[in-house]
XYZ file of C-alpha atoms in Angstrom:
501
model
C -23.404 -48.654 -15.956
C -20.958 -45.840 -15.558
C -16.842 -46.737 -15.435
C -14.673 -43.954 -14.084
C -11.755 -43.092 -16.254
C -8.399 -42.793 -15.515
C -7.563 -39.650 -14.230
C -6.673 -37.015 -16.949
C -4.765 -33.727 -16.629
C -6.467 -30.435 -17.785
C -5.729 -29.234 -21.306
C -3.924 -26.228 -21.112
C -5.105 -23.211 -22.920
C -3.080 -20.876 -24.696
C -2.419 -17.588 -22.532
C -2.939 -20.384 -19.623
C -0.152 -19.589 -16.549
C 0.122 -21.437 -13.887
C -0.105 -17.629 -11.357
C -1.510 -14.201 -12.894
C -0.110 -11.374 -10.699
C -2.276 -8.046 -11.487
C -0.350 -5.354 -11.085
C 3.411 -4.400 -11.911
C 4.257 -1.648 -9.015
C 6.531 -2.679 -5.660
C 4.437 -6.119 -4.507
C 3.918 -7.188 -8.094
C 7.696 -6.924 -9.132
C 8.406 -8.540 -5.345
C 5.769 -11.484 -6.140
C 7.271 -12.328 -9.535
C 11.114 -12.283 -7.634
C 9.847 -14.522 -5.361
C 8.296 -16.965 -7.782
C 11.250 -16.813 -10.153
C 13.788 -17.734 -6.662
C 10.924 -20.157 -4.886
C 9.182 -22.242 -7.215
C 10.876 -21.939 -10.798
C 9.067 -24.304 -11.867
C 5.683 -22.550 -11.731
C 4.798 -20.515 -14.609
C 3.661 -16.747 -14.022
C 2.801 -13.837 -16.193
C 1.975 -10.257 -14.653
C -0.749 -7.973 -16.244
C -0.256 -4.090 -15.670
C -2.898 -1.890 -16.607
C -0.793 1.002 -17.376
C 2.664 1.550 -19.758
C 4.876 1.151 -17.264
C 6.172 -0.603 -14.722
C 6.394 1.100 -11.270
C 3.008 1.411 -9.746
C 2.814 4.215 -7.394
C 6.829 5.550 -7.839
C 5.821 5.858 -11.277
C 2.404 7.675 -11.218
C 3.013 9.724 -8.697
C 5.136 12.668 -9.858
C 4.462 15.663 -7.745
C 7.223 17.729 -6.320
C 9.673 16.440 -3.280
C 8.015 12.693 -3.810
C 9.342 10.266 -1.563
C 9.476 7.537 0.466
C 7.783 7.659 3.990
C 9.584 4.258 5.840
C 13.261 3.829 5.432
C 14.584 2.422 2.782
C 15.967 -0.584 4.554
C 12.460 -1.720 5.295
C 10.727 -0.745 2.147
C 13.004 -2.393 0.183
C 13.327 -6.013 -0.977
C 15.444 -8.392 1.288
C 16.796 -10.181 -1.455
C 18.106 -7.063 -3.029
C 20.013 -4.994 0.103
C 19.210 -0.845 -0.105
C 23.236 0.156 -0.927
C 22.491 4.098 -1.329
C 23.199 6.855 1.878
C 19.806 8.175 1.898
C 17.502 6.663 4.458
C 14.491 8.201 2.894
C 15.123 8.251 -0.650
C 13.191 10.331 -3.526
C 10.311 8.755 -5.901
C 13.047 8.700 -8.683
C 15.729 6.511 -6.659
C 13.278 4.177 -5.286
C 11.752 3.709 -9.559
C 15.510 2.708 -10.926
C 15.513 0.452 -7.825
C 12.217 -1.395 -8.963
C 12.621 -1.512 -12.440
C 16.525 -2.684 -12.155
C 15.605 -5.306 -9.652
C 12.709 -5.980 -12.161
C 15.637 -6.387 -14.913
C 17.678 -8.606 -12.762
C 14.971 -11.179 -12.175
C 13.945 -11.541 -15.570
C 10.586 -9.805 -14.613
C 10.114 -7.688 -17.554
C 9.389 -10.150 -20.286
C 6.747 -11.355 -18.020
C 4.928 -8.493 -18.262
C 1.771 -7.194 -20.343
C 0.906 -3.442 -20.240
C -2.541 -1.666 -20.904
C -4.170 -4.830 -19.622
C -6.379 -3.850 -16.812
C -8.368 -7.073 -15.136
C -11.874 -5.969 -15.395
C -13.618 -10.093 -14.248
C -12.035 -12.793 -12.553
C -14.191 -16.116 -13.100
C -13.541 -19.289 -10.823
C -14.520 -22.895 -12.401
C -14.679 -25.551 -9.555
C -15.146 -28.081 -13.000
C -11.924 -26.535 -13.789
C -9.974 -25.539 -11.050
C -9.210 -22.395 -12.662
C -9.483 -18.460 -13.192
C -10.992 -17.459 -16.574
C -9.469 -13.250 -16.424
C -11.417 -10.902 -18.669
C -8.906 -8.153 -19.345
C -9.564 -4.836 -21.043
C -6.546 -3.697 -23.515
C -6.882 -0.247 -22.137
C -4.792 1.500 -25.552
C -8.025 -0.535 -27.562
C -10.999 -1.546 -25.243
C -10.897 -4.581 -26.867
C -11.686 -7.678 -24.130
C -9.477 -10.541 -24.212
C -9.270 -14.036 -21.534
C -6.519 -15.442 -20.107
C -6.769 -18.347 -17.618
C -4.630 -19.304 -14.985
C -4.735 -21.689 -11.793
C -3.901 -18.677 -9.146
C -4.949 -15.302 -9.385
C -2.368 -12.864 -7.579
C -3.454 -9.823 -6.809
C -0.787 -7.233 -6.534
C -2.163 -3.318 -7.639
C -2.418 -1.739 -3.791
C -5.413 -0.542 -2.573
C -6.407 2.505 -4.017
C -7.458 3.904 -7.276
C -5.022 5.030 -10.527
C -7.351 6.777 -12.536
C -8.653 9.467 -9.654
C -7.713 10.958 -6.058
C -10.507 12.431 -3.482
C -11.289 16.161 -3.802
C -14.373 17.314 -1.650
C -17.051 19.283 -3.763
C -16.177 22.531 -2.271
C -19.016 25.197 -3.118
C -17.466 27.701 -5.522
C -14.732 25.687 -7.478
C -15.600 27.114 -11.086
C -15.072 30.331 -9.888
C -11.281 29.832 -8.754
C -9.293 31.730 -11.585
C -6.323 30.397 -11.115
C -4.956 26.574 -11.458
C -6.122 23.905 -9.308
C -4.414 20.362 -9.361
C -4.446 17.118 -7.536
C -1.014 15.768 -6.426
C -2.206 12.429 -8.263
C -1.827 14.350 -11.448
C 0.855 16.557 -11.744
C 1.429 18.530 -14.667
C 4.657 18.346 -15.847
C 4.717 22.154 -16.879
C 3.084 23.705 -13.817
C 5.455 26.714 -12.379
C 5.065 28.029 -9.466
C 7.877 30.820 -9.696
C 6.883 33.769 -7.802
C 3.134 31.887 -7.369
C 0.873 32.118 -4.182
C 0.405 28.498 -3.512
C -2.440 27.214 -1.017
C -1.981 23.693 0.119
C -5.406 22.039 1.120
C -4.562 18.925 3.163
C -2.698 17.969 6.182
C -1.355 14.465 5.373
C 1.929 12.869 4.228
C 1.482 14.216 0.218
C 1.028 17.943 1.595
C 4.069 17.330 4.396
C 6.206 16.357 1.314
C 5.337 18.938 -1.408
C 5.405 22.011 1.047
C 9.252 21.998 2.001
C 9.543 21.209 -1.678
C 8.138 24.091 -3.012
C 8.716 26.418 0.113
C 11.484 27.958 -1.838
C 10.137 28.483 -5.364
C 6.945 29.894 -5.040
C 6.620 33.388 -3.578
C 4.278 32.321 -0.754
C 3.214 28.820 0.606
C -0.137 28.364 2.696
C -0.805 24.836 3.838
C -4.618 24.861 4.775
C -5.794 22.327 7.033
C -8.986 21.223 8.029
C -7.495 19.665 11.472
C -4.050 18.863 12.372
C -1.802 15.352 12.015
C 1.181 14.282 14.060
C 4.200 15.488 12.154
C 7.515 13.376 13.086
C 11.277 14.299 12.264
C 13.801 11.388 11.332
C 17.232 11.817 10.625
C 17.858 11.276 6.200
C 21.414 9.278 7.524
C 21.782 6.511 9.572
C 25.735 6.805 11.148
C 25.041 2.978 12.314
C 23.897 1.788 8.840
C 27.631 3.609 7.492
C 29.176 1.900 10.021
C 28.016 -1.102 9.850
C 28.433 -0.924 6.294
C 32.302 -0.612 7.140
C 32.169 -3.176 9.689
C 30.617 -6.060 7.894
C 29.952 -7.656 4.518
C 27.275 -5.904 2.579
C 24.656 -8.361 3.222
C 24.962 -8.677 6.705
C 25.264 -4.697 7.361
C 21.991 -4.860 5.511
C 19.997 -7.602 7.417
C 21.664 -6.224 10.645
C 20.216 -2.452 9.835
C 16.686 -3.665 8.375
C 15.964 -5.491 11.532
C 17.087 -2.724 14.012
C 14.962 -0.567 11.864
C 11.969 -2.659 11.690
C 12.139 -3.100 15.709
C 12.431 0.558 16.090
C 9.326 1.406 14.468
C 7.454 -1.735 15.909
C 8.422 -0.127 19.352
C 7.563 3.546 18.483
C 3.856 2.335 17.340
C 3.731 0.242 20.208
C 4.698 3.028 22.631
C 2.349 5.519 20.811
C -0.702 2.902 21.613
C 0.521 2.145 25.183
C 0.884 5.728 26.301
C -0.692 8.044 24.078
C -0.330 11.146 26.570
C 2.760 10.923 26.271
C 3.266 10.120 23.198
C 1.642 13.095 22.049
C 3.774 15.410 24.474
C 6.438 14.348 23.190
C 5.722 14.696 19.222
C 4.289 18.174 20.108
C 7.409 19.078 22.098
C 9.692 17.714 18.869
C 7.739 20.155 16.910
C 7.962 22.722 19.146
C 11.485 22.510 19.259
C 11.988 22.758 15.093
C 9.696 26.260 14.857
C 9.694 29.464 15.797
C 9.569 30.425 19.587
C 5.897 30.801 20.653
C 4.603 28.989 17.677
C 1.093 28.111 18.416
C 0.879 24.251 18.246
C -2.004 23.735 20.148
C -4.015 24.614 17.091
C -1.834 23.412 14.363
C 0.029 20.637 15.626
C -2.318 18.492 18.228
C -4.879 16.250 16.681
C -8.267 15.580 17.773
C -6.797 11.838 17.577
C -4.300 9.442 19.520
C -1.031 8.862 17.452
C -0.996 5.932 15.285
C -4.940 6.343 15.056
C -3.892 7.490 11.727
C -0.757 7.088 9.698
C 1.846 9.724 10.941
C 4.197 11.736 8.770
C 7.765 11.130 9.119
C 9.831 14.751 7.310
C 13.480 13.619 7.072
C 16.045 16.154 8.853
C 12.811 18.095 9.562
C 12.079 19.780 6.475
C 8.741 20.383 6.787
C 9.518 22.545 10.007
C 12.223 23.923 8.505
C 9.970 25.761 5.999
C 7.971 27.197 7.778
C 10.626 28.369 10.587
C 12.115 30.311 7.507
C 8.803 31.469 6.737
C 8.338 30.285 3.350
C 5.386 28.652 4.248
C 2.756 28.679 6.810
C 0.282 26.738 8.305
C -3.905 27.988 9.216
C -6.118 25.204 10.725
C -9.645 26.277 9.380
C -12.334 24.906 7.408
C -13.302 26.277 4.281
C -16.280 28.009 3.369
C -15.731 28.542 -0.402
C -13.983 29.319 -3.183
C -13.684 32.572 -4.900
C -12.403 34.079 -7.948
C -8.923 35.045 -5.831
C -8.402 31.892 -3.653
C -10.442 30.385 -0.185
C -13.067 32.162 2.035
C -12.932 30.409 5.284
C -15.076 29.631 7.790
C -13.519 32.494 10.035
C -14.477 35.134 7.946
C -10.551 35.534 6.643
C -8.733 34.603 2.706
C -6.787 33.036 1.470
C -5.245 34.621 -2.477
C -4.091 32.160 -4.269
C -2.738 31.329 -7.869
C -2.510 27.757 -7.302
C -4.619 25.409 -5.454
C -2.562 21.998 -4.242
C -5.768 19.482 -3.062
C -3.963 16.776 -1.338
C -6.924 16.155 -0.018
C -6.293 12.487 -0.427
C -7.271 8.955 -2.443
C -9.790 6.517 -3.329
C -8.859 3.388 -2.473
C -10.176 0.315 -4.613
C -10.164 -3.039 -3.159
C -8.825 -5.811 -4.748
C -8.084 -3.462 -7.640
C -12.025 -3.331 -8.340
C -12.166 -6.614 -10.294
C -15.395 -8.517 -10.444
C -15.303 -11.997 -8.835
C -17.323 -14.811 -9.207
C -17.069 -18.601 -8.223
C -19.025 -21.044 -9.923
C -21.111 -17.988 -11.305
C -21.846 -16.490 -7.742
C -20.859 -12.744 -7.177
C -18.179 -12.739 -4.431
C -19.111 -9.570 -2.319
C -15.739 -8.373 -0.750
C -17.347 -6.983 2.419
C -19.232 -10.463 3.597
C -15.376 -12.471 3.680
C -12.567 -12.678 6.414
C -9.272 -12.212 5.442
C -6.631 -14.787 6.038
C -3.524 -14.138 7.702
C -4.416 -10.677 5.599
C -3.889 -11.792 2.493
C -6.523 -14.505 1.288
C -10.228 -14.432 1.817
C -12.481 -17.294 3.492
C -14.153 -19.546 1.013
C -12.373 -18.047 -1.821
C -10.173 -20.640 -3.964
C -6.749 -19.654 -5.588
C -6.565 -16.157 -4.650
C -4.213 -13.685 -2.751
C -3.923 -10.535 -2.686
C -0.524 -7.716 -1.521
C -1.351 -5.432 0.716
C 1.134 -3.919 3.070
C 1.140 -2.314 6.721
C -0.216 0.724 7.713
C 1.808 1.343 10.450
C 5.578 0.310 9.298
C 7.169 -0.275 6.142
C 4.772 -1.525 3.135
C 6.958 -3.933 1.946
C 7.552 -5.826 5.699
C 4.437 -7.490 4.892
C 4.206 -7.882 1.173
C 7.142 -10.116 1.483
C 5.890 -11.715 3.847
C 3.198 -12.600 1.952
C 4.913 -13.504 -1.117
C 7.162 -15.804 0.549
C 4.183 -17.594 2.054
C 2.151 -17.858 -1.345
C 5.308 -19.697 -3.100
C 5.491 -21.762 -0.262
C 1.725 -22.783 -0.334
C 2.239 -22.818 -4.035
C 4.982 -25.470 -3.553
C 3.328 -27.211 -1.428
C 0.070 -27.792 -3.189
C 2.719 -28.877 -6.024
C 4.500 -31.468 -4.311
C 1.163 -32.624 -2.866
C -0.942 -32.935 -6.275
C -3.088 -30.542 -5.257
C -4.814 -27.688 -7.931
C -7.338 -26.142 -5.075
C -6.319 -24.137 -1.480
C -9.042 -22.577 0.107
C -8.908 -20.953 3.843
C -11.994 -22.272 5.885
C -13.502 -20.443 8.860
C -13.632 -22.214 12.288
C -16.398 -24.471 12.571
C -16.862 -22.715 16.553
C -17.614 -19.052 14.669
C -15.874 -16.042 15.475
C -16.248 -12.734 15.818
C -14.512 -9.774 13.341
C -13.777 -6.556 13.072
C -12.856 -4.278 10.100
C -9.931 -5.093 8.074
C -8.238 -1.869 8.507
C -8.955 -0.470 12.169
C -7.088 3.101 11.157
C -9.454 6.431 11.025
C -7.955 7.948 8.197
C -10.303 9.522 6.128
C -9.921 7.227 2.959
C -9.959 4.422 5.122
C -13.323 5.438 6.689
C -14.831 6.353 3.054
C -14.194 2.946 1.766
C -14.736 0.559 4.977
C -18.167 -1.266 3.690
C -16.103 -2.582 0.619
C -13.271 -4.003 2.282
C -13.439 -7.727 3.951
C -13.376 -8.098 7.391
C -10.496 -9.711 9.905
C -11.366 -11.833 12.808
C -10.632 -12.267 16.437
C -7.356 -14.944 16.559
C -4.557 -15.772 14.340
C -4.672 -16.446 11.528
C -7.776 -14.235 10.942
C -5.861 -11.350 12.481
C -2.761 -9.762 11.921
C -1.272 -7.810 14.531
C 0.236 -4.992 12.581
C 3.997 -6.147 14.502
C 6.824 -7.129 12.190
C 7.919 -9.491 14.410
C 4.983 -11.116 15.839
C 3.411 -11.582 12.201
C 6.413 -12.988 10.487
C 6.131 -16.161 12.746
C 2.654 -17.007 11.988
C 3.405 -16.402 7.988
C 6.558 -18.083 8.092
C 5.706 -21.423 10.597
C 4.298 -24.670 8.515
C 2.090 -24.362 5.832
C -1.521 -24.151 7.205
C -3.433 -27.298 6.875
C -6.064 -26.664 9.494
C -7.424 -23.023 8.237
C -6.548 -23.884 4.466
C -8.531 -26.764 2.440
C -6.509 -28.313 -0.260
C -7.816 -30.771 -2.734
C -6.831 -32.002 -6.010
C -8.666 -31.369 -9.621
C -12.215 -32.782 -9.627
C -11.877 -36.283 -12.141
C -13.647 -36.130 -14.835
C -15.991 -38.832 -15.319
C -17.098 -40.984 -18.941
C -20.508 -42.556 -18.582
């Protein structure tokens, strides 16, 4: 005969936390704030693959790097945006991170050159067993922990996207990948071409428009290219008018509306939308410029992410004609620069490829639950941030059509809050169940942007209803993250007993 024993609590292991966040960039330094303001009480530690914190301010260190939302959105709440500059430089936005990071006690948290290579769920347990790689050693350690946070974006460190274009080793010159800049490249008095026709190539060519001798951004088709103004006169004003905080909340709201209602206009009337974009650009270059070929996409705007150039730069450049733009595809590469498909080519001394990234769901860790392989692709995402029959998990990832961090802290607000709550309730296990009356889904991600389409089979899925669908708006999705804590989608139970026969 078999007596059950009084209930017992877990021993704790040592390197055993309480939350593992994976990652130490913008929504890993955000998490740990909101842990360390939320829920004290619950012990965290934050592993960061590389030596540094800073994530993608850090790594990415190619010329005119920069923000591409406002500042008042992409910044924390709990830490107001005090500079002039509405889009700010990769360097401001770092010493923003890292002293907000020093503020909130983050950095003794932290543990570089650990990259999470396995994440192992024990139901027995009710815990992660984490096999990290020391990446300085490639020595394997475990740590355990009863929430895995996961924090490191959605797209890879270690390498961007470059086409295999025929003819590469025959290039004499330089070719490099905005990813990895090197520090010492010049490009005084060098004929630059620019392969790519996104955000990265709308920020380095006014940057280097007037160092190089000659600037040729080479696109395969055309993206919608939007000014913004770098100053805000009713942020300064309000800034006079009222006390910091207020000024702050007061300007990150009217900024978060206006792009919610520019995105939303795009979608409702893409016609004219797109007039008016291409008459904005029309206005900013030279008379007669021919933006039917270089400046209207085969798309709708907002079916991919648009580039915002503060004060116009971009245009700029190539009004002063620094820089120029040719919409054609390439054929090859030769010893001097591009052949392209129309026969004409491109001489070059440098070859910019910002052609792009890889993205890496869920930072390409290796789950399992109860020793089953969790295949990413086969789950719905909750409220876009947990995945259906998945225990103790969450993962950062921010919109595609505002500010990142709108929706990272929204996230990280609602994971202290369902960490509290599991707290105050005894409970070690939350885990978001699918309606019992099925539903249908659609990709997590319903952009067209070319690393988006390149990586859709590995990403999870989103559903047809809330709380299986977000719907990329601010102000729509902050009610649903920020109402009671979900006790109909999520299951919650305590600890399994253990049992003496």
């Amino acid at each position: 005969m078999s007596t059950a024993a009084a209930p017992t609590e877990p021993e704790t292991p040592a390197g055993h936390t309480d939350v593992l966040i994976v990652g130490a960039g913008l929504s890993g330094i955000g998490a740990a704030c909101h842990l360390t303001m939320q829920t004290p009480e619950v012990s965290y530690a934050i592993l960061e693959a590389r030596d540094t914190t800073g994530g993608t301010w850090d790594l990415f260190r190619f010329p005119g790097v920069r923000s591409d939302s406002d500042m008042f959105t992409l910044c924390f709440p709990f830490r107001p945006w005090t500079q002039a500059k509405t889009i700010a430089d990769g360097g401001a936005i770092l010493s923003y991170l890292r002293e907000t990071a020093a503020e909130y006690g983050v950095e003794a948290k932290i543990s570089y050159h650990s990259r999470v290579v396995r994440a192992d769920w024990s139901s027995d347990d009710a815990r992660w067993t984490v096999t990290v790689e020391q990446v300085d050693t490639g020595e394997l350690t475990t740590r355990t922990c009863g929430f895995l946070y996961l924090c490191s974006g959605y797209y890879r460190y270690d390498e961007g996207y470059t086409p295999d274009w025929p003819g590469q080793e025959r290039f004499g010159g330089t070719i490099v990948h905005p990813q990895f800049w090197p520090a010492d490249l010049d490009l005084s008095g060098k004929r630059v071409v620019l392969i790519g026709s996104g955000a990265t190539a709308a920020t380095i060519l006014p940057a280097i428009a007037g160092t190089a001798a000659r600037v040729t951004m080479l696109q395969r088709s055309p993206s919608y290219v939007m000014a913004m103004p770098n100053a805000d006169p009713i942020a300064d004003l309000l800034r006079k008018l009222l006390p910091q905080r207020q000024a702050f909340t007061a300007v990150r709201w009217k900024n978060a509306r206006m792009a919610a209602f520019i995105y939303n206009f795009c979608r409702k009337h893409p016609a004219r939308a797109r007039r008016m974009l291409q008459s904005g650009a029309a206005k900013q270059l030279p008379d007669g410029y021919d933006i039917a070929t270089h400046f209207t996409p085969a798309y709708e705007p907002w079916d991919q992410r648009m580039c915002l150039v503060p004060d116009g730069d971009f245009f700029a450049a190539i009004k002063s004609g620094q820089a120029e733009v040719v919409t054609d595809h390439i054929e090859e590469f030769t010893a001097a620069g591009i052949r392209l498909a129309s026969g004409a080519e491109l001489e070059a001394d440098v070859i910019i490829t910002a052609t792009g990234l890889n993205l890496l769901p869920l930072g390409g860790i290796e789950l399992t639950i109860d020793g089953e392989t969790v295949r990413i692709p086969e789950h719905v995402a909750y409220k876009g941030m947990m995945l259906d029959r998945v225990p103790n998990l969450a993962f950062a990832l921010g919109y595609t059509n505002n500010s990142w961090t709108l929706k990272i802290d929204l996230v990280c607000s609602y994971v202290t809050r369902v960490l509290a709550f599991m707290r105050a309730g005894g409970y070690a296990v939350v885990t978001p169940k699918l309606p019992a009356d099925g539903m249908s889904t659609v990709p997590f991600i319903e952009m067209t942007s070319g690393y988006f389409e390149r990586s859709r089979a590995s990403l999870p899925l989103q559903g047809d209803r809330e709380p299986w669908r977000l719907r990329q708006h601010y102000f729509k999705d902050a009610a649903m993250y920020r109402g009671p804590v979900d006790t109909k989608n999520l299951e919650f139970r305590p600890a399994r007993v253990l049992q003496r026969t």
